[in-house]
XYZ file of C-alpha atoms in Angstrom:
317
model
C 15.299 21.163 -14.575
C 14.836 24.851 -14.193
C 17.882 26.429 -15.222
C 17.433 29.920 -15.079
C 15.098 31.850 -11.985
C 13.182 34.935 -12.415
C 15.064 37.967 -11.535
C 14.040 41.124 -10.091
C 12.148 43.520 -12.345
C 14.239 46.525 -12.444
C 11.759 48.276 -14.973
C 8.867 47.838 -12.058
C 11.747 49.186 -9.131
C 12.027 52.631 -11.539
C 8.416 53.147 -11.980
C 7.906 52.836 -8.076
C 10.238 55.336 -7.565
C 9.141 57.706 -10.347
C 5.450 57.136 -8.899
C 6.298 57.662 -5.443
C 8.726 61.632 -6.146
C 6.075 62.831 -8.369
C 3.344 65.251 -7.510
C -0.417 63.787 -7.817
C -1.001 66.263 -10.373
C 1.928 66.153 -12.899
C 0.370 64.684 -16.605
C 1.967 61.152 -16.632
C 1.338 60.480 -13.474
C -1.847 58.180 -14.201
C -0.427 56.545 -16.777
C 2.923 55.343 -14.969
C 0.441 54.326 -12.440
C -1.334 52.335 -14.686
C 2.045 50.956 -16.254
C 2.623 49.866 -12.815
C -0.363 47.867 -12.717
C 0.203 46.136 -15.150
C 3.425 44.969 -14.800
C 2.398 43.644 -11.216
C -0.072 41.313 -12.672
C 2.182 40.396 -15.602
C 5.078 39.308 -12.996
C 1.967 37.943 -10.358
C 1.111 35.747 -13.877
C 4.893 35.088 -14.663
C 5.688 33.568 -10.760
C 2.676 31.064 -11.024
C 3.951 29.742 -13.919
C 6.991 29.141 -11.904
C 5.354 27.614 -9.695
C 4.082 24.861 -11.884
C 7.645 24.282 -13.110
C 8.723 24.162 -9.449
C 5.708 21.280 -8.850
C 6.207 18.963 -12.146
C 8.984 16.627 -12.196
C 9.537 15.574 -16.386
C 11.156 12.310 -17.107
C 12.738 14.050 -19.937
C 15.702 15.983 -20.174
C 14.011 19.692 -20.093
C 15.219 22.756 -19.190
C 13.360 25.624 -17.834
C 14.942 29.263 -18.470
C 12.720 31.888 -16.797
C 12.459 36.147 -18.167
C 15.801 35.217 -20.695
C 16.820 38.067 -22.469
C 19.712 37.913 -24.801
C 20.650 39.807 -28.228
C 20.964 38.199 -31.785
C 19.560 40.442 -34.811
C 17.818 42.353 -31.948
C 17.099 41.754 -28.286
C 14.636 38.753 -27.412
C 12.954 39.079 -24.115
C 11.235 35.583 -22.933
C 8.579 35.050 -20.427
C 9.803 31.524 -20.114
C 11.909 29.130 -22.709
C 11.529 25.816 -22.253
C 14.531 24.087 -24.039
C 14.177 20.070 -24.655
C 16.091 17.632 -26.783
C 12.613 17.732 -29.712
C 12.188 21.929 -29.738
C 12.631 24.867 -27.935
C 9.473 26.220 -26.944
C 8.274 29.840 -26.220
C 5.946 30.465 -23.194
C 4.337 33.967 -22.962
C 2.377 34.761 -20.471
C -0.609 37.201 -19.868
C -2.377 37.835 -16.782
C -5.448 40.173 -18.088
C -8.880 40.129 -16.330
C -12.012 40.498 -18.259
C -13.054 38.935 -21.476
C -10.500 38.609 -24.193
C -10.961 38.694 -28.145
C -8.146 37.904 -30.552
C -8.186 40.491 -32.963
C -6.858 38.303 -36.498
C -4.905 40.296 -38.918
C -4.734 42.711 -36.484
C -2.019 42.219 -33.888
C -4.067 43.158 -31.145
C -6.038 41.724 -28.303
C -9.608 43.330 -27.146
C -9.962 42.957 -23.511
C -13.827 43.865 -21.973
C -13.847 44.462 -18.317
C -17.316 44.144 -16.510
C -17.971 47.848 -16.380
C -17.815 47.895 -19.932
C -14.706 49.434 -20.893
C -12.768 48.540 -23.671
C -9.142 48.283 -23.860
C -6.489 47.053 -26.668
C -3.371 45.637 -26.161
C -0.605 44.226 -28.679
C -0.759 40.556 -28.912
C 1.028 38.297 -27.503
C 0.875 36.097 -30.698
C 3.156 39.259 -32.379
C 5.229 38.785 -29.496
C 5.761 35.134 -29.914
C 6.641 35.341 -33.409
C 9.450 38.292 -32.894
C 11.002 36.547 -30.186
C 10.719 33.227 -32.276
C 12.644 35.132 -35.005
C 15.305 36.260 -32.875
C 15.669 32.679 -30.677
C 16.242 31.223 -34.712
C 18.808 33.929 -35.425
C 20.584 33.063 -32.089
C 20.299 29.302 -32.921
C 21.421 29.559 -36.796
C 24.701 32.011 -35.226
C 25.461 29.120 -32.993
C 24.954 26.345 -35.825
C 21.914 25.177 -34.052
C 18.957 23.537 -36.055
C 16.143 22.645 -34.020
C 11.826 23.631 -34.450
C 10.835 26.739 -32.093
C 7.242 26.319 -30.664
C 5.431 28.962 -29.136
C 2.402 29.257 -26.750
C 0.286 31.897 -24.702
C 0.000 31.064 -20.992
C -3.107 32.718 -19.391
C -2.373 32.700 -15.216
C -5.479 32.690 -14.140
C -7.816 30.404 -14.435
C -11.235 32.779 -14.484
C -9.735 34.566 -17.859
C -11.719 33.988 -20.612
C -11.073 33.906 -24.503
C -14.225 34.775 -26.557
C -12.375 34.698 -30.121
C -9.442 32.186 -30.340
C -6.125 32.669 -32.596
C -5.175 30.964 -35.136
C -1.594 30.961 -35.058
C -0.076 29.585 -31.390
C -2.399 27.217 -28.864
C -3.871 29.339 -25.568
C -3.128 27.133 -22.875
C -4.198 27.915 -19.303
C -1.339 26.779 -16.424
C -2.978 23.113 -15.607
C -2.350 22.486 -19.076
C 1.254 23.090 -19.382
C 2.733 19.853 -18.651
C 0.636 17.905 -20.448
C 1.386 20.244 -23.913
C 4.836 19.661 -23.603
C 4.602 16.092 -23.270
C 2.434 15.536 -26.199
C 4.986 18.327 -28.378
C 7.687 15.195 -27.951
C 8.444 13.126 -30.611
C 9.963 9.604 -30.362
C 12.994 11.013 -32.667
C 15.091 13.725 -30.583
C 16.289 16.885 -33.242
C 19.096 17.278 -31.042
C 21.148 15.102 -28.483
C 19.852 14.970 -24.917
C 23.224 16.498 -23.946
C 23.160 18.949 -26.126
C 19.876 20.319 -25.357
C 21.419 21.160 -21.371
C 24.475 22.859 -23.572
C 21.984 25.028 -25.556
C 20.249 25.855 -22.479
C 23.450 27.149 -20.356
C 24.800 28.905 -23.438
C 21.471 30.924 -23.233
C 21.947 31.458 -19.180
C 25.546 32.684 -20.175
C 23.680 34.632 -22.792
C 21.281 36.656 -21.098
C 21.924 40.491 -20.620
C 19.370 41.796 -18.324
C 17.284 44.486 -19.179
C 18.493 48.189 -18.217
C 15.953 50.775 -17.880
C 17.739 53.384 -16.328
C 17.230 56.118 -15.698
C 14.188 56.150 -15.809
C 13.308 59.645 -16.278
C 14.719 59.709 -19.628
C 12.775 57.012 -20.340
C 9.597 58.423 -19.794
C 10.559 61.852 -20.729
C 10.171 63.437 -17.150
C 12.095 66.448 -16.201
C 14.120 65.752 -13.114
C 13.304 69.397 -11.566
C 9.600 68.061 -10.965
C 10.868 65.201 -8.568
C 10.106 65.054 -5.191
C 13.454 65.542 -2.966
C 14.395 63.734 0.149
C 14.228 60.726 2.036
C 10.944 59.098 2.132
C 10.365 57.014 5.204
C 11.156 53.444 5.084
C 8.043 52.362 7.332
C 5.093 54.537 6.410
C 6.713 55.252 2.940
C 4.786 58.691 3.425
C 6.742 60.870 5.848
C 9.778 62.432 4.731
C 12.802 61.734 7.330
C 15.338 64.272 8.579
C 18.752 63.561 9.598
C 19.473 63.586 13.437
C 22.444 61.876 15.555
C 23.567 59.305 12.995
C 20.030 58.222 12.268
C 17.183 59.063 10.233
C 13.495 59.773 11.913
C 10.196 60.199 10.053
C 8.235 63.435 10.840
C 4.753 61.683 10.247
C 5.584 58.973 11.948
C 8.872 58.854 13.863
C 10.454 55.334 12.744
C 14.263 55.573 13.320
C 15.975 54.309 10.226
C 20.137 54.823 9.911
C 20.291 53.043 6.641
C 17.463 55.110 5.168
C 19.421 57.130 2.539
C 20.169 54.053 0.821
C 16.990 53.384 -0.752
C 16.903 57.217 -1.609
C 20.416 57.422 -2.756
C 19.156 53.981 -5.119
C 16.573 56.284 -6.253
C 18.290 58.905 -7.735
C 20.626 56.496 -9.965
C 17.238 54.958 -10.959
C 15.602 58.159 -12.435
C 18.167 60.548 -12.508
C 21.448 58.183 -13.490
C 24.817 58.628 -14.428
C 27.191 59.678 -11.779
C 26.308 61.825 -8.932
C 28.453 63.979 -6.411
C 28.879 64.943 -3.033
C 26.529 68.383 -3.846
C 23.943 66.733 -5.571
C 23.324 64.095 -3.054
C 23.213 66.612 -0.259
C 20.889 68.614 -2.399
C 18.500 65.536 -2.934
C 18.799 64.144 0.554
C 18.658 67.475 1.976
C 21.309 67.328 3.939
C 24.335 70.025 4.474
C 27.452 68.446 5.775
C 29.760 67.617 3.196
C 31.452 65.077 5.023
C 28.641 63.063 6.285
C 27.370 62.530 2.881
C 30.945 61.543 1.701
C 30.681 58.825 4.076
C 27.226 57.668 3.197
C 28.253 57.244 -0.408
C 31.659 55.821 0.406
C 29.862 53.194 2.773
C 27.654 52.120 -0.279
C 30.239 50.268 -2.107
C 29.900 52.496 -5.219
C 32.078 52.742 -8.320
C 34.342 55.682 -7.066
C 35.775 57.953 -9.881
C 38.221 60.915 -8.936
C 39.955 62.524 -5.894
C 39.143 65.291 -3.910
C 36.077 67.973 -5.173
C 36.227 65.957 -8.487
C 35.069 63.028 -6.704
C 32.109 60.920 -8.544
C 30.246 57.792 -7.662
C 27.947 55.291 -10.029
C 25.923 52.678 -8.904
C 25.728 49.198 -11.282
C 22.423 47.375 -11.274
C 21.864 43.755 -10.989
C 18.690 41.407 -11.237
């Protein structure tokens, strides 16, 4: 029974945005490009392992929790936890093309692509073990005593390991199912009732993660951002207010809800609160009054009265 879904990526969502107001030629530009990248395939990897979930009916009571974060002696953040009545069991998974090499003693992968180039990544066998650490500090604050397994998922199926670990198995998605079958044991650690209890208390549990803003984050200086409204069609013309609408310059779309998404934007990099002149100075917009009733028409967290007047945005999966 999957329990918990994947949420949205909100980490991904800021990037975007910090890609799309920066000029091609500040220094981090590549390199939050590249970021981006990466998490695409990562989540592209995550959702077919979903999708296997979503396929495979278990006879057994087993719960599927999908990207759980939660805090105990630090802040475990879980690909997918599979929680069952025998273990809990750890599912990270990578989706990194070209050839693959386990670095032992190490803590790093080796990853060839065909051109030759040579990259290194933390591995995810250090990642299992720190979030195994954490799921067992959770468990012994709750009074919970059951083993924690852990295993890399590779999503796709042309990924190939030239030096295997020696710590967790390196399953590819096919094999899933039939891993967690064999992990049971005819003697349940826990009640079957108990393991859907464990598995809600970690639902009620998660805290999702918060990487706003952004540009703090990354250590960009807001003056360098790109102001405006970026077209909601082309996502390359900048749109100008006119008669209750918005309309691209590059290429025309009409849009009256565009200042949303830009409005979204600047809570993303810039955070905290913002105020009637610094919206019209990042939408680029004059009248006070229509931008007090843009905000006020976004169901914001209003603070204030009058000039004093401040509005925060709260983020959700």
């Amino acid at each position: 029974m999957i329990m918990k879904i994947r949420g949205i990526d909100l980490h991904l969502e800021g990037l975007q945005a910090l890609s799309k107001r920066l000029p091609e030629s500040h220094p981090q530009r590549e390199t939050i490009d590249k970021k981006i990248r990466m998490k695409t395939a990562g989540i592209r990897g995550e959702l077919n392992l979903v999708k296997v979930f979503e396929n495979y009916t278990f006879l057994d009571e087993i719960y599927i929790l999908h990207d759980v974060s939660f805090y105990s002696t630090g802040r475990a953040q879980i690909d997918c936890l599979v929680i069952t009545p025998n273990f809990a069991l750890i599912l990270e998974v990578k989706n990194i093309a070209g050839d693959m090499s386990f670095l032992v003693g190490t803590g790093q992968i080796s990853r060839v692509l065909e051109n030759g180039q040579i990259d290194h990544f933390e591995s995810p066998m250090v990642q299992i073990d720190r979030n195994s650490d954490l799921l067992f500090d959770w468990f012994r604050l709750k009074d919970i005593h059951m083993p924690i397994l852990g295993a890399v998922v590779l999503s796709n199926s042309t990924q190939k390991v030239n030096v295997q670990p020696n710590q967790h198995p390196v399953l590819f998605l096919g094999e899933i199912p039939s891993f967690i079958k064999r992990q049971i044991k005819n003697q349940n650690t826990i009640e079957p009732n108990q393991a859907k209890i464990i598995a809600e208390m970690l639902v009620e549990a998660h805290q999702p993660f918060n990487p706003f803003p952004i540009c703090d984050r990354w250590h960009v200086d807001t003056a360098c951002l790109k102001k405006g409204v970026f077209c909601t069609k082309c996502c390359e013309g900048m749109m100008k207010r006119s008669f209750r609408t918005w309309i691209c310059e590059a290429c025309f779309h009409r849009d009256p809800y565009a200042h949303i998404q830009a409005i979204k934007e600047w809570f993303m990099l810039i955070g905290g609160e913002i105020t009637n002149k610094k919206c019209r100075e990042f939408l680029g917009v004059q009248s006070h009054q229509l931008v007090s009733r843009l905000l006020k028409e976004m169901n914001l967290i209003i603070e204030g009265k009058g000039n004093r007047t401040t509005y925060k945005m709260g983020f959700r999966e």
